[in-house]
Tab-separated table of C-alpha atoms in Angstrom:
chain	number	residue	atom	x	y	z
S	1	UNK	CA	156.113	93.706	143.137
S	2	UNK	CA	155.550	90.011	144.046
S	3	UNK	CA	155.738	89.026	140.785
S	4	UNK	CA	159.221	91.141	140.751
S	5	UNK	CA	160.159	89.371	143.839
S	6	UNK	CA	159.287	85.431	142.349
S	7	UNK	CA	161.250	86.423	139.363
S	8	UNK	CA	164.783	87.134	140.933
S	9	UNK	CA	164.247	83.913	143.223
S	10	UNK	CA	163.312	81.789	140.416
S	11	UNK	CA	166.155	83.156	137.603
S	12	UNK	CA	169.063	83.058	140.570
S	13	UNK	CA	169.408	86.406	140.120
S	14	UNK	CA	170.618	87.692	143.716
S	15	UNK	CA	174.080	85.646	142.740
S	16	UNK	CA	174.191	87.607	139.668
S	17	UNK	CA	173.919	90.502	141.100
S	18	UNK	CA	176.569	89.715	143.364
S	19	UNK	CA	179.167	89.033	140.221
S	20	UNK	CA	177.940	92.209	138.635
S	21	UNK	CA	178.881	94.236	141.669
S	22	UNK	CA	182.484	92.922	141.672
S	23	UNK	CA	182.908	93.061	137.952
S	24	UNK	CA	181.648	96.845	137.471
S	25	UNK	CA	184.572	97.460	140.849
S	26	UNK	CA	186.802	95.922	138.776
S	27	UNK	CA	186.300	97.873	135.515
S	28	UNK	CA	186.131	100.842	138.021
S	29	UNK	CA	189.967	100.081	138.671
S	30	UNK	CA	190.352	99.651	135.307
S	31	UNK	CA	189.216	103.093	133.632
S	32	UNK	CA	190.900	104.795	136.617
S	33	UNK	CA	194.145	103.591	135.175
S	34	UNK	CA	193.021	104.500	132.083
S	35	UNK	CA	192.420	108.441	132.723
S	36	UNK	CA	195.862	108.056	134.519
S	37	UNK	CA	197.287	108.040	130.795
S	38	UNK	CA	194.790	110.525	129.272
S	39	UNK	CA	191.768	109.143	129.086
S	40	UNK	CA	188.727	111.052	130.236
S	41	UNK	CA	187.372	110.556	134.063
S	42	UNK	CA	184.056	110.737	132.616
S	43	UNK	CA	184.034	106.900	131.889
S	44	UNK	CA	185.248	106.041	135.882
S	45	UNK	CA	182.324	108.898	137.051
S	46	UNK	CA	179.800	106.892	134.973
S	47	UNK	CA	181.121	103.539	136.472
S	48	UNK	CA	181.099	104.892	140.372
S	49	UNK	CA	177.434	106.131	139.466
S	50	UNK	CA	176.339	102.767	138.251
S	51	UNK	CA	177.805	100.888	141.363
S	52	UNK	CA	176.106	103.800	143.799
S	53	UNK	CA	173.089	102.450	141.912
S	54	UNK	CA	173.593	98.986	142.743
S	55	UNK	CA	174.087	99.865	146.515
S	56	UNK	CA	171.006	101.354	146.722
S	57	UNK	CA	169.743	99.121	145.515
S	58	UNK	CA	171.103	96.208	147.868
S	59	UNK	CA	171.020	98.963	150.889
S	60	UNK	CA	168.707	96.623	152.844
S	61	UNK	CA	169.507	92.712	151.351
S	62	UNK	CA	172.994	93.244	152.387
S	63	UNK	CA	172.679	95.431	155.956
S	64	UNK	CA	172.840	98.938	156.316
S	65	UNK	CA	176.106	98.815	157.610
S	66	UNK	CA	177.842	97.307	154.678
S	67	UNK	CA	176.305	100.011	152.239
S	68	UNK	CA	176.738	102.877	153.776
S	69	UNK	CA	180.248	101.710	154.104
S	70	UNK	CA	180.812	101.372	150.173
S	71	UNK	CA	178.675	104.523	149.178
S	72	UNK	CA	180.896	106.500	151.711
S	73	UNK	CA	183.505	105.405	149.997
S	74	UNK	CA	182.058	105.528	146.377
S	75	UNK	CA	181.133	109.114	147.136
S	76	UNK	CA	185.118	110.004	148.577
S	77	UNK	CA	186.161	108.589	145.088
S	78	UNK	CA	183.863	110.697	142.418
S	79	UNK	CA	184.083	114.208	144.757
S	80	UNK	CA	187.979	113.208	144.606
S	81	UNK	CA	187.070	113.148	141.125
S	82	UNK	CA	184.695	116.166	140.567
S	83	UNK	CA	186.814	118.852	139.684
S	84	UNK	CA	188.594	117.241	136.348
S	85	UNK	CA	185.115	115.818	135.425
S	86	UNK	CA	183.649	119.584	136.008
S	87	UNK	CA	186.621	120.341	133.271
S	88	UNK	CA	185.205	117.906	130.992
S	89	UNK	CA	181.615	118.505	131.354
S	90	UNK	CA	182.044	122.455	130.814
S	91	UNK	CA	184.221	122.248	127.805
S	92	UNK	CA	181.497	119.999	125.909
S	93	UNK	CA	178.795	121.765	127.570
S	94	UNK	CA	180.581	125.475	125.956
S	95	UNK	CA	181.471	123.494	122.384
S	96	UNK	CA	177.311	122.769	121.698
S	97	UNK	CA	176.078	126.273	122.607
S	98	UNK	CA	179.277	128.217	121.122
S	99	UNK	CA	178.214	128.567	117.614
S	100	UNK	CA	175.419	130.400	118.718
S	101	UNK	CA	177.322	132.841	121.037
S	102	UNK	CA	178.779	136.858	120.478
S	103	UNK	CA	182.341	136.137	119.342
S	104	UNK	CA	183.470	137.983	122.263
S	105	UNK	CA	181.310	135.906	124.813
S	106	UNK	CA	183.973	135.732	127.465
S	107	UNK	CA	183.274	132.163	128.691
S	108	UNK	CA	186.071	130.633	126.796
S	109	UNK	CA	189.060	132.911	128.296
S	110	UNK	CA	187.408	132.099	132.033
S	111	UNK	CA	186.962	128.289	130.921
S	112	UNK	CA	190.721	127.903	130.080
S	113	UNK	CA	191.424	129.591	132.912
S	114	UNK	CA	189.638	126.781	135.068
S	115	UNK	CA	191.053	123.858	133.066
S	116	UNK	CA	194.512	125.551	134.126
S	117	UNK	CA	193.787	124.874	137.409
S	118	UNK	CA	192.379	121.624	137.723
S	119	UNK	CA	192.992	119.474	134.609
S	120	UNK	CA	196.435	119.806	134.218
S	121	UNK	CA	198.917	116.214	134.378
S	122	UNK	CA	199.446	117.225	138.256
S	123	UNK	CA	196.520	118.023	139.528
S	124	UNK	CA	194.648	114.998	137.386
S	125	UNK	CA	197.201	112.618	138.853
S	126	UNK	CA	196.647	113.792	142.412
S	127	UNK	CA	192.856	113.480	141.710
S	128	UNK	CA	193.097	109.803	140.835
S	129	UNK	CA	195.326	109.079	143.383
S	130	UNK	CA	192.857	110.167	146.191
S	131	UNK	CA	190.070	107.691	144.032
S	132	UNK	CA	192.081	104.613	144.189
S	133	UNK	CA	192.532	105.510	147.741
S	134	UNK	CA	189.109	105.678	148.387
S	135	UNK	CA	187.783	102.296	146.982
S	136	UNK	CA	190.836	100.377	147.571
S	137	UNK	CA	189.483	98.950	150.908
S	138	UNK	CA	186.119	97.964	149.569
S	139	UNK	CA	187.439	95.178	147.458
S	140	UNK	CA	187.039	92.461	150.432
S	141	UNK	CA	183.637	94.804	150.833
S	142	UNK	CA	182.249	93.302	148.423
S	143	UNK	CA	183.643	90.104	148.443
S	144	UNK	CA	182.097	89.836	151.677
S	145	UNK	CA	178.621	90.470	151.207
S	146	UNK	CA	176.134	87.969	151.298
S	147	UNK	CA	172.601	87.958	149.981
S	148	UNK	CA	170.030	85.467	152.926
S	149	UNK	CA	167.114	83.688	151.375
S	150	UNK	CA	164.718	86.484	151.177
S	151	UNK	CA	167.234	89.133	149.875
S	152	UNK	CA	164.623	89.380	146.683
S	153	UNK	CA	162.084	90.967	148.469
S	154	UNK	CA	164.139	93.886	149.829
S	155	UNK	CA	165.661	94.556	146.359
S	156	UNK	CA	161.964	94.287	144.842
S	157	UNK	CA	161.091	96.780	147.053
S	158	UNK	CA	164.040	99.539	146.106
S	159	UNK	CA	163.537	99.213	142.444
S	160	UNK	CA	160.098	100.207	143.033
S	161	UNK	CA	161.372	102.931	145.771
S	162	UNK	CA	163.507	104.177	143.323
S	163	UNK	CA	161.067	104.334	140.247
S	164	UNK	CA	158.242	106.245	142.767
S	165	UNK	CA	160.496	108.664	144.267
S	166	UNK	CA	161.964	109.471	140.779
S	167	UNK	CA	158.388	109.610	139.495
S	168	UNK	CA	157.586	112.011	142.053
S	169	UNK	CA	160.526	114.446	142.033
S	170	UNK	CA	160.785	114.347	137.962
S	171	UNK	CA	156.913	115.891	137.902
S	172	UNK	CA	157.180	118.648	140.125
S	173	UNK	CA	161.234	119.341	138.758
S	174	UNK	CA	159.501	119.650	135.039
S	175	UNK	CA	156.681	121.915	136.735
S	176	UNK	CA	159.356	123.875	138.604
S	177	UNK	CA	162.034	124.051	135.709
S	178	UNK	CA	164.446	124.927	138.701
S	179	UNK	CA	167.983	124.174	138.427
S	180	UNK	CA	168.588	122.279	141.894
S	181	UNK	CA	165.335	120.389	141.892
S	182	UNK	CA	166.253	119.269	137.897
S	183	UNK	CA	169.637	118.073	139.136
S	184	UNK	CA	168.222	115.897	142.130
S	185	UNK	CA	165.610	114.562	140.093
S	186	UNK	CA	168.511	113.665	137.258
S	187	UNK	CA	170.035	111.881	140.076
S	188	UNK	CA	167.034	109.673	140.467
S	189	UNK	CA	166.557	108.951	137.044
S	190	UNK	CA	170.080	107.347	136.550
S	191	UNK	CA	169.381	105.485	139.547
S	192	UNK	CA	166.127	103.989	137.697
S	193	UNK	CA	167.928	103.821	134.480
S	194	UNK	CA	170.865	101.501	136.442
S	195	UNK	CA	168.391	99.699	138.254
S	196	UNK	CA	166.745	98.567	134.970
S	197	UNK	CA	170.241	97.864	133.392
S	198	UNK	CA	171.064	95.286	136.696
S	199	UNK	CA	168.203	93.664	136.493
S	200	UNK	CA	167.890	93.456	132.689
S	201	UNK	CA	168.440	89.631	133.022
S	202	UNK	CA	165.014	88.495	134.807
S	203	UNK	CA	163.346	90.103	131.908
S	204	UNK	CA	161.768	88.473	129.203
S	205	UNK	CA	163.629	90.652	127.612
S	206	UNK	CA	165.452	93.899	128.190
S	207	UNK	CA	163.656	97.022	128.282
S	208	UNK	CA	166.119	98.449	125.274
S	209	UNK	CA	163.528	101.295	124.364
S	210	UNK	CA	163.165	102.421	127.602
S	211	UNK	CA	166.661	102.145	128.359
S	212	UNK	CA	167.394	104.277	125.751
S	213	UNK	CA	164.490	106.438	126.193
S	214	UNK	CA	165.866	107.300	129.618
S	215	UNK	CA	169.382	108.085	128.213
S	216	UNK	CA	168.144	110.882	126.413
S	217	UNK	CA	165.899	112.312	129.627
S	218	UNK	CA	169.348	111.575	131.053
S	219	UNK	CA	171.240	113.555	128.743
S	220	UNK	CA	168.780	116.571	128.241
S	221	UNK	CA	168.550	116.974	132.416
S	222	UNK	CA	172.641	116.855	132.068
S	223	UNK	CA	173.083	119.371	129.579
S	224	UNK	CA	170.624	121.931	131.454
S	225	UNK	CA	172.500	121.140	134.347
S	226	UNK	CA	176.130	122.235	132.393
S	227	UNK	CA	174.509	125.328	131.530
S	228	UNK	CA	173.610	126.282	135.511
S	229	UNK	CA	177.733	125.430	135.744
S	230	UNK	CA	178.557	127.572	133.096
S	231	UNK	CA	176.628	130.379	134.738
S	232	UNK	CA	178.525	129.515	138.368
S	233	UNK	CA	181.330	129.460	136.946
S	234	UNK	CA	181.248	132.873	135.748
S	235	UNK	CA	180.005	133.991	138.919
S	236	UNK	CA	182.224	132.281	140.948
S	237	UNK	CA	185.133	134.583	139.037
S	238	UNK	CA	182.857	137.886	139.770
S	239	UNK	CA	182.330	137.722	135.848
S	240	UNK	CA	179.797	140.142	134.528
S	241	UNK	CA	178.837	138.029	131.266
S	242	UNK	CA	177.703	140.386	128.308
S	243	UNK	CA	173.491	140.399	127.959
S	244	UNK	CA	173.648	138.232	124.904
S	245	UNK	CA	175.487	135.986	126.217
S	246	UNK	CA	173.169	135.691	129.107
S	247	UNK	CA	170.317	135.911	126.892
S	248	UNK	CA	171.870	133.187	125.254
S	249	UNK	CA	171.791	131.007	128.174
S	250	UNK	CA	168.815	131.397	129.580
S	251	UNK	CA	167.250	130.720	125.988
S	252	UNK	CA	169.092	127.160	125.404
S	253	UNK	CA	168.232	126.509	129.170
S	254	UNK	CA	164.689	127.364	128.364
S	255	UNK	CA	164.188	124.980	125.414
S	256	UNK	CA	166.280	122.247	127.279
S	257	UNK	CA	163.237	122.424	129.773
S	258	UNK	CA	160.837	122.238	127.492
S	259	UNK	CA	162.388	118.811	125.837
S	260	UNK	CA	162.406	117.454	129.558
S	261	UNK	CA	158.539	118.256	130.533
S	262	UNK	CA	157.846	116.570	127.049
S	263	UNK	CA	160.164	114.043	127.296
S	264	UNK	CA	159.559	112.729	130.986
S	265	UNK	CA	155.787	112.057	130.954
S	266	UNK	CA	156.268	108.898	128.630
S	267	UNK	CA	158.532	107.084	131.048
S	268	UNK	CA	157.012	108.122	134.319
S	269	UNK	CA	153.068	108.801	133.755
S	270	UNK	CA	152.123	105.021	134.921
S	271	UNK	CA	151.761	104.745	139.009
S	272	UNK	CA	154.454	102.657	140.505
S	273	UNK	CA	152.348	99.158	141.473
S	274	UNK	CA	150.931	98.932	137.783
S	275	UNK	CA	154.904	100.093	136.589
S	276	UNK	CA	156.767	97.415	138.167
S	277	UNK	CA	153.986	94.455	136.966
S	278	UNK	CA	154.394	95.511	133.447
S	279	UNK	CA	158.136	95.882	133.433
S	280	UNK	CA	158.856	91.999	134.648
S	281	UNK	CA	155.574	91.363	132.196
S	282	UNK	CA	157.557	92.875	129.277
């Protein structure tokens, strides 16, 4: 971790970090305009995700204060959010497994039913409305922060944080094959995977396999977790889906979790010391 630490000192890269977090808030304005005139929320999600990232992992370089002040407000924008990206993320989710469903499956009358509701031009509109609201104020947030002379040693320190702890919770997740512990462990990894992306630059050179190694563990955790929202959804609306539909399910689930348990070991079997040395070593 010390040689993590020398390397952001010596590249300059706590000022770069700084101009990242200001231009990913700006592009965070920008693709909320952009779902305002159809576009999907998914890319504004993806963008408040990435900057959640990079507060954790300033959380101690810049005071706690300060970050629990943007992540509050982060978090008020993608819950304000949440429901029109819940559209989105159930009608891709239902368009992979659909081939492979009873023509009479039942999920796509209750599905259309939900996008009714919440992704129509009104409700959108009111949903990025109450977004913009939320990380309106944090503008002079961030313009405001400042990073003191040893500022690389606390972000050091939550890269590796972030790595161990997702480490941890990914192995007994994969072990467990349960639906909330896979989600919070997801969770983790795109923290890790964001964490590499903002530091990419004190690299000899970016990680790009890993990177997009981790994309696909990201991607396989997210499409289990669409399934478990599939299945709420249906209960949620006291549906009694049809046993092959279930069956169904529970099968795509199954090999879903099977991908992960292979899938994870790769990118999280070294401990966290050895990690971090080869990852600035790369």
């Amino acid at each position: 971790m010390v040689d993590l630490k020398r390397r952001i000192e010596r590249q300059g890269e706590q000022l770069a970090i700084l101009r990242r977090a200001r231009s990913l808030l700006d592009g965070l304005f920008t693709d909320l305009a952009a779902a305002a005139v159809g576009a999907e929320v998914h890319g504004a999600r993806r963008r408040i995700k990435r900057l959640r990232s990079l507060v954790r992992l300033l959380k101690t370089a810049i005071g706690k204060s300060q970050s629990d002040s943007a992540d509050r407000a982060l978090k008020k924008a993608a819950d304000a959010l949440a429901a029109p990206r819940r559209a989105e993320a159930l009608s891709a989710a239902l368009a992979k497994i659909e081939a492979g469903l009873p023509k009479n499956h039942g999920l796509k009358v209750l599905l259309n039913a939900y996008l009714t509701r919440h992704a129509d031009q009104d409700a959108l509109a009111v949903s990025i409305e109450r977004a913009l609201a939320a990380v309106e104020g944090i503008r002079a947030e961030f313009d405001s922060w400042r990073l003191n002379d040893d500022a690389a040693r606390p972000i050091a320190k939550a890269f590796a944080n972030t790595y161990r702890k997702a480490r941890k919770d990914l192995r007994a997740a994969a072990k467990s094959g349960k639906a909330e512990a896979l989600h919070d462990a997801r969770k983790l990894v795109i923290h890790h995977l964001h964490h590499l992306e903002l530091l990419g630059n004190i690299l000899n050179r970016e990680p790009t396999d890993r990177i997009d190694a981790l994309n696909r563990l990201r991607e396989l955790l997210g499409d289990i977790n669409d399934l478990d929202e599939l299945e709420a959804l249906a209960k949620s609306q006291n549906l009694a889906l049809p046993p092959q539909v279930t069956q169904a399910l529970r099968q795509r689930k199954a090999a879903l979790v099977r991908k992960v348990r292979k899938a994870w070991r790769p990118l999280f079997e070294t401990r966290t010391k050895p990690f971090v040395k080869c990852i600035v070593a790369m």
